[in-house]
PDB file of C-alpha atoms in Angstrom:
ATOM      1  CA  MET G 271     103.646   3.007 177.336  1.00  0.00           C
ATOM      2  CA  SER G 272     105.949   0.179 176.334  1.00  0.00           C
ATOM      3  CA  GLN G 273     108.639   1.750 178.564  1.00  0.00           C
ATOM      4  CA  VAL G 274     106.168   1.845 181.486  1.00  0.00           C
ATOM      5  CA  ARG G 275     105.234  -1.756 180.774  1.00  0.00           C
ATOM      6  CA  ASP G 276     108.916  -2.701 180.877  1.00  0.00           C
ATOM      7  CA  GLY G 277     109.433  -1.076 184.287  1.00  0.00           C
ATOM      8  CA  ASP G 278     110.222   2.618 183.665  1.00  0.00           C
ATOM      9  CA  LEU G 279     107.311   3.831 185.804  1.00  0.00           C
ATOM     10  CA  GLU G 280     108.414   7.485 185.684  1.00  0.00           C
ATOM     11  CA  LYS G 281     107.234   7.610 182.056  1.00  0.00           C
ATOM     12  CA  LEU G 282     103.651   7.311 183.314  1.00  0.00           C
ATOM     13  CA  GLY G 283     103.917  10.989 184.293  1.00  0.00           C
ATOM     14  CA  ILE G 284     104.597  11.906 180.668  1.00  0.00           C
ATOM     15  CA  LEU G 285     101.566   9.913 179.554  1.00  0.00           C
ATOM     16  CA  PHE G 286      99.482  11.655 182.198  1.00  0.00           C
ATOM     17  CA  GLU G 287     100.566  15.090 180.990  1.00  0.00           C
ATOM     18  CA  ARG G 288      99.752  14.202 177.385  1.00  0.00           C
ATOM     19  CA  HIS G 289      96.400  12.508 177.908  1.00  0.00           C
ATOM     20  CA  HIS G 290      94.741  13.563 181.178  1.00  0.00           C
ATOM     21  CA  LEU G 291      92.796  16.483 179.657  1.00  0.00           C
ATOM     22  CA  ARG G 292      91.437  14.291 176.884  1.00  0.00           C
ATOM     23  CA  LEU G 293      90.273  11.733 179.426  1.00  0.00           C
ATOM     24  CA  PHE G 294      88.901  14.430 181.748  1.00  0.00           C
ATOM     25  CA  ASN G 295      86.792  15.900 178.941  1.00  0.00           C
ATOM     26  CA  PHE G 296      85.542  12.424 178.043  1.00  0.00           C
ATOM     27  CA  PHE G 297      84.512  11.697 181.639  1.00  0.00           C
ATOM     28  CA  LEU G 298      83.067  15.181 182.211  1.00  0.00           C
ATOM     29  CA  ARG G 299      80.776  14.726 179.253  1.00  0.00           C
ATOM     30  CA  MET G 300      79.895  11.212 180.388  1.00  0.00           C
ATOM     31  CA  THR G 301      79.117  12.134 183.993  1.00  0.00           C
ATOM     32  CA  GLY G 302      78.460  15.883 184.055  1.00  0.00           C
ATOM     33  CA  ASP G 303      80.441  15.940 187.321  1.00  0.00           C
ATOM     34  CA  ARG G 304      83.876  17.611 187.543  1.00  0.00           C
ATOM     35  CA  ALA G 305      84.972  15.952 190.791  1.00  0.00           C
ATOM     36  CA  ALA G 306      83.929  12.502 189.618  1.00  0.00           C
ATOM     37  CA  SER G 307      85.706  13.109 186.296  1.00  0.00           C
ATOM     38  CA  GLU G 308      88.959  13.957 188.060  1.00  0.00           C
ATOM     39  CA  ASP G 309      88.666  10.780 190.128  1.00  0.00           C
ATOM     40  CA  LEU G 310      87.922   8.690 187.047  1.00  0.00           C
ATOM     41  CA  VAL G 311      90.983  10.054 185.220  1.00  0.00           C
ATOM     42  CA  GLN G 312      93.116   9.075 188.210  1.00  0.00           C
ATOM     43  CA  GLU G 313      91.548   5.617 188.178  1.00  0.00           C
ATOM     44  CA  VAL G 314      92.466   5.160 184.493  1.00  0.00           C
ATOM     45  CA  PHE G 315      96.107   5.897 185.275  1.00  0.00           C
ATOM     46  CA  VAL G 316      96.052   3.589 188.303  1.00  0.00           C
ATOM     47  CA  ARG G 317      94.754   0.853 186.016  1.00  0.00           C
ATOM     48  CA  MET G 318      97.382   1.671 183.400  1.00  0.00           C
ATOM     49  CA  LEU G 319      99.972   0.961 186.041  1.00  0.00           C
ATOM     50  CA  LYS G 320      98.185  -2.121 187.326  1.00  0.00           C
ATOM     51  CA  TYR G 321      97.546  -3.618 183.873  1.00  0.00           C
ATOM     52  CA  ARG G 322     100.679  -2.316 182.131  1.00  0.00           C
ATOM     53  CA  LYS G 323     101.728  -5.857 181.200  1.00  0.00           C
ATOM     54  CA  SER G 324      98.568  -6.175 179.047  1.00  0.00           C
ATOM     55  CA  PHE G 325      99.721  -3.363 176.722  1.00  0.00           C
ATOM     56  CA  ARG G 326     100.923  -4.720 173.387  1.00  0.00           C
ATOM     57  CA  GLU G 327     103.175  -2.767 171.049  1.00  0.00           C
ATOM     58  CA  ARG G 328     101.183  -3.779 168.001  1.00  0.00           C
ATOM     59  CA  GLY G 329      98.103  -2.211 169.538  1.00  0.00           C
ATOM     60  CA  GLU G 330      97.591   1.512 169.594  1.00  0.00           C
ATOM     61  CA  PHE G 331      98.018   3.266 172.935  1.00  0.00           C
ATOM     62  CA  THR G 332      94.952   5.516 172.581  1.00  0.00           C
ATOM     63  CA  SER G 333      92.681   2.568 171.900  1.00  0.00           C
ATOM     64  CA  TRP G 334      94.095   0.721 174.891  1.00  0.00           C
ATOM     65  CA  MET G 335      93.733   3.820 177.094  1.00  0.00           C
ATOM     66  CA  PHE G 336      90.099   4.362 176.065  1.00  0.00           C
ATOM     67  CA  THR G 337      89.367   0.683 176.640  1.00  0.00           C
ATOM     68  CA  LEU G 338      90.535   1.220 180.220  1.00  0.00           C
ATOM     69  CA  ALA G 339      88.474   4.437 180.366  1.00  0.00           C
ATOM     70  CA  ARG G 340      85.358   2.580 179.197  1.00  0.00           C
ATOM     71  CA  ASN G 341      85.875  -0.028 181.907  1.00  0.00           C
ATOM     72  CA  VAL G 342      86.333   2.680 184.542  1.00  0.00           C
ATOM     73  CA  SER G 343      83.192   4.393 183.263  1.00  0.00           C
ATOM     74  CA  ALA G 344      81.222   1.143 183.358  1.00  0.00           C
ATOM     75  CA  ASP G 345      82.345   0.556 186.947  1.00  0.00           C
ATOM     76  CA  TYR G 346      81.384   4.120 187.880  1.00  0.00           C
ATOM     77  CA  PHE G 347      77.884   3.872 186.408  1.00  0.00           C
ATOM     78  CA  GLY G 348      77.449   0.361 187.741  1.00  0.00           C
ATOM     79  CA  ARG G 349      77.975   1.570 191.328  1.00  0.00           C
ATOM     80  CA  ARG G 350      75.664   4.559 191.066  1.00  0.00           C
ATOM     81  CA  PRO G 351      71.920   4.699 190.732  1.00  0.00           C
ATOM     82  CA  ARG G 352      70.709   6.230 187.526  1.00  0.00           C
ATOM     83  CA  ALA G 353      69.779   9.847 187.959  1.00  0.00           C
ATOM     84  CA  THR G 354      67.969  12.089 185.560  1.00  0.00           C
ATOM     85  CA  VAL G 355      69.983  15.206 184.919  1.00  0.00           C
ATOM     86  CA  THR G 356      68.047  18.441 184.845  1.00  0.00           C
ATOM     87  CA  ASP G 357      69.201  21.611 183.138  1.00  0.00           C
ATOM     88  CA  GLU G 358      69.726  23.258 186.533  1.00  0.00           C
ATOM     89  CA  GLU G 359      72.183  20.539 187.550  1.00  0.00           C
ATOM     90  CA  LEU G 360      74.602  21.148 184.704  1.00  0.00           C
ATOM     91  CA  ASP G 361      77.670  22.747 186.236  1.00  0.00           C
ATOM     92  CA  GLU G 362      78.999  24.484 183.132  1.00  0.00           C
ATOM     93  CA  ARG G 363      77.192  27.770 182.615  1.00  0.00           C
ATOM     94  CA  PRO G 364      78.059  30.764 180.520  1.00  0.00           C
ATOM     95  CA  SER G 365      79.724  33.455 182.605  1.00  0.00           C
ATOM     96  CA  GLY G 366      77.724  36.445 183.801  1.00  0.00           C
ATOM     97  CA  ASP G 367      79.936  38.807 181.789  1.00  0.00           C
ATOM     98  CA  PRO G 368      78.176  40.738 179.049  1.00  0.00           C
ATOM     99  CA  LEU G 369      78.575  38.886 175.740  1.00  0.00           C
ATOM    100  CA  PRO G 370      77.661  39.716 172.179  1.00  0.00           C
ATOM    101  CA  LEU G 371      74.346  38.195 171.157  1.00  0.00           C
ATOM    102  CA  GLU G 372      75.972  35.549 168.951  1.00  0.00           C
ATOM    103  CA  GLN G 373      78.252  34.363 171.760  1.00  0.00           C
ATOM    104  CA  LEU G 374      75.352  34.222 174.176  1.00  0.00           C
ATOM    105  CA  GLU G 375      73.254  32.183 171.743  1.00  0.00           C
ATOM    106  CA  LEU G 376      76.176  29.833 171.119  1.00  0.00           C
ATOM    107  CA  ALA G 377      76.747  29.405 174.859  1.00  0.00           C
ATOM    108  CA  GLU G 378      73.051  28.614 175.380  1.00  0.00           C
ATOM    109  CA  SER G 379      73.092  26.108 172.528  1.00  0.00           C
ATOM    110  CA  LEU G 380      76.197  24.427 173.908  1.00  0.00           C
ATOM    111  CA  GLU G 381      74.591  24.203 177.331  1.00  0.00           C
ATOM    112  CA  GLN G 382      71.470  22.652 175.794  1.00  0.00           C
ATOM    113  CA  LEU G 383      73.660  20.223 173.844  1.00  0.00           C
ATOM    114  CA  ARG G 384      75.516  19.192 177.023  1.00  0.00           C
ATOM    115  CA  GLY G 385      72.187  18.617 178.729  1.00  0.00           C
ATOM    116  CA  ALA G 386      70.893  16.549 175.813  1.00  0.00           C
ATOM    117  CA  LEU G 387      74.115  14.527 175.756  1.00  0.00           C
ATOM    118  CA  LEU G 388      73.772  13.747 179.463  1.00  0.00           C
ATOM    119  CA  LYS G 389      70.222  12.507 178.869  1.00  0.00           C
ATOM    120  CA  LEU G 390      71.353   9.888 176.333  1.00  0.00           C
ATOM    121  CA  PRO G 391      71.898   6.302 177.459  1.00  0.00           C
ATOM    122  CA  GLU G 392      75.504   5.689 178.536  1.00  0.00           C
ATOM    123  CA  GLU G 393      76.355   3.559 175.499  1.00  0.00           C
ATOM    124  CA  LYS G 394      75.284   6.205 172.998  1.00  0.00           C
ATOM    125  CA  ARG G 395      76.854   9.064 174.946  1.00  0.00           C
ATOM    126  CA  GLU G 396      80.112   7.133 175.251  1.00  0.00           C
ATOM    127  CA  LEU G 397      80.179   6.342 171.545  1.00  0.00           C
ATOM    128  CA  LEU G 398      79.658   9.973 170.551  1.00  0.00           C
ATOM    129  CA  LEU G 399      82.320  11.123 172.976  1.00  0.00           C
ATOM    130  CA  LEU G 400      84.837   8.587 171.707  1.00  0.00           C
ATOM    131  CA  THR G 401      84.332   9.806 168.146  1.00  0.00           C
ATOM    132  CA  ARG G 402      84.135  13.519 168.856  1.00  0.00           C
ATOM    133  CA  SER G 403      86.102  14.476 171.961  1.00  0.00           C
ATOM    134  CA  GLY G 404      88.186  11.296 172.067  1.00  0.00           C
ATOM    135  CA  GLY G 405      89.223  11.889 168.486  1.00  0.00           C
ATOM    136  CA  LEU G 406      89.282   8.179 167.736  1.00  0.00           C
ATOM    137  CA  THR G 407      88.666   6.757 164.291  1.00  0.00           C
ATOM    138  CA  TYR G 408      85.884   4.279 163.608  1.00  0.00           C
ATOM    139  CA  GLU G 409      88.548   1.578 163.263  1.00  0.00           C
ATOM    140  CA  GLN G 410      90.001   2.401 166.700  1.00  0.00           C
ATOM    141  CA  ILE G 411      86.549   2.396 168.277  1.00  0.00           C
ATOM    142  CA  ALA G 412      85.753  -0.885 166.536  1.00  0.00           C
ATOM    143  CA  ALA G 413      88.855  -2.395 168.154  1.00  0.00           C
ATOM    144  CA  ILE G 414      87.725  -1.125 171.565  1.00  0.00           C
ATOM    145  CA  LEU G 415      84.156  -2.381 171.152  1.00  0.00           C
ATOM    146  CA  GLY G 416      85.067  -5.625 169.424  1.00  0.00           C
ATOM    147  CA  CYS G 417      82.980  -5.008 166.301  1.00  0.00           C
ATOM    148  CA  SER G 418      83.489  -3.807 162.733  1.00  0.00           C
ATOM    149  CA  ALA G 419      84.101  -0.201 161.698  1.00  0.00           C
ATOM    150  CA  GLY G 420      80.850  -0.392 159.717  1.00  0.00           C
ATOM    151  CA  ALA G 421      78.941  -1.333 162.859  1.00  0.00           C
ATOM    152  CA  VAL G 422      80.514   1.628 164.670  1.00  0.00           C
ATOM    153  CA  LYS G 423      79.451   3.938 161.857  1.00  0.00           C
ATOM    154  CA  VAL G 424      75.853   2.708 162.099  1.00  0.00           C
ATOM    155  CA  ARG G 425      75.844   3.058 165.899  1.00  0.00           C
ATOM    156  CA  VAL G 426      77.248   6.595 165.678  1.00  0.00           C
ATOM    157  CA  HIS G 427      74.578   7.520 163.145  1.00  0.00           C
ATOM    158  CA  ARG G 428      71.843   6.169 165.430  1.00  0.00           C
ATOM    159  CA  ALA G 429      73.335   7.886 168.482  1.00  0.00           C
ATOM    160  CA  LEU G 430      73.464  11.206 166.613  1.00  0.00           C
ATOM    161  CA  ARG G 431      69.859  10.782 165.548  1.00  0.00           C
ATOM    162  CA  HIS G 432      68.865  10.082 169.165  1.00  0.00           C
ATOM    163  CA  LEU G 433      70.860  13.109 170.360  1.00  0.00           C
ATOM    164  CA  ARG G 434      69.110  15.273 167.791  1.00  0.00           C
ATOM    165  CA  GLN G 435      65.724  14.066 169.073  1.00  0.00           C
ATOM    166  CA  VAL G 436      66.636  14.748 172.704  1.00  0.00           C
ATOM    167  CA  PHE G 437      68.111  18.142 171.802  1.00  0.00           C
ATOM    168  CA  ARG G 438      64.993  19.185 169.892  1.00  0.00           C
ATOM    169  CA  ALA G 439      62.465  17.728 172.359  1.00  0.00           C
ATOM    170  CA  PRO G 440      61.921  21.007 174.279  1.00  0.00           C
ATOM    171  CA  GLU G 441      61.447  22.855 170.978  1.00  0.00           C
ATOM    172  CA  MET G 442      58.925  20.257 169.780  1.00  0.00           C
ATOM    173  CA  GLU G 443      57.049  20.374 173.100  1.00  0.00           C
ATOM    174  CA  ALA G 444      56.838  24.151 172.874  1.00  0.00           C
ATOM    175  CA  GLN G 445      55.447  23.929 169.322  1.00  0.00           C
ATOM    176  CA  HIS G 446      52.847  21.316 170.203  1.00  0.00           C
ATOM    177  CA  GLY G 447      51.935  22.877 173.523  1.00  0.00           C
ATOM    178  CA  ALA G 448      51.461  26.363 172.095  1.00  0.00           C
TER     179      ALA G 448
END
């Protein structure tokens, strides 16, 4: 990125190749929308080019990139009305091919987890995605959020607890309703 910052704009292509899937997965899990996720990835790289002079060598590239991604995400959600995502709206479904029972159960659980993740507030969903699919450390996330690593750890714990509640809500309703 320091080469891009210094004017070698062709190096942005290398950064795109290395990081676009990571960003796409982050945005897909944030939005639940493939097309929007592709657009958001492109927007991150446009902003990398636009704000390349703000990159500092002493900072870590991934933290800087995810800071841009968070800003792009905030802009995206700020422009759109909040919508409740239903299970039917999730675009990732297990294939119709016959699967062993364990694979089918795993696919169903993953689908339920994706749905639960999409039902979390943006801040909690984003935090979990930065730690899990973003692969960032608590220290890197703390730098992005402007807080301590301890605060990030507490927030992640609370977000996981909330995710667990959302994930288990249908199960609890079935138990109480039966």
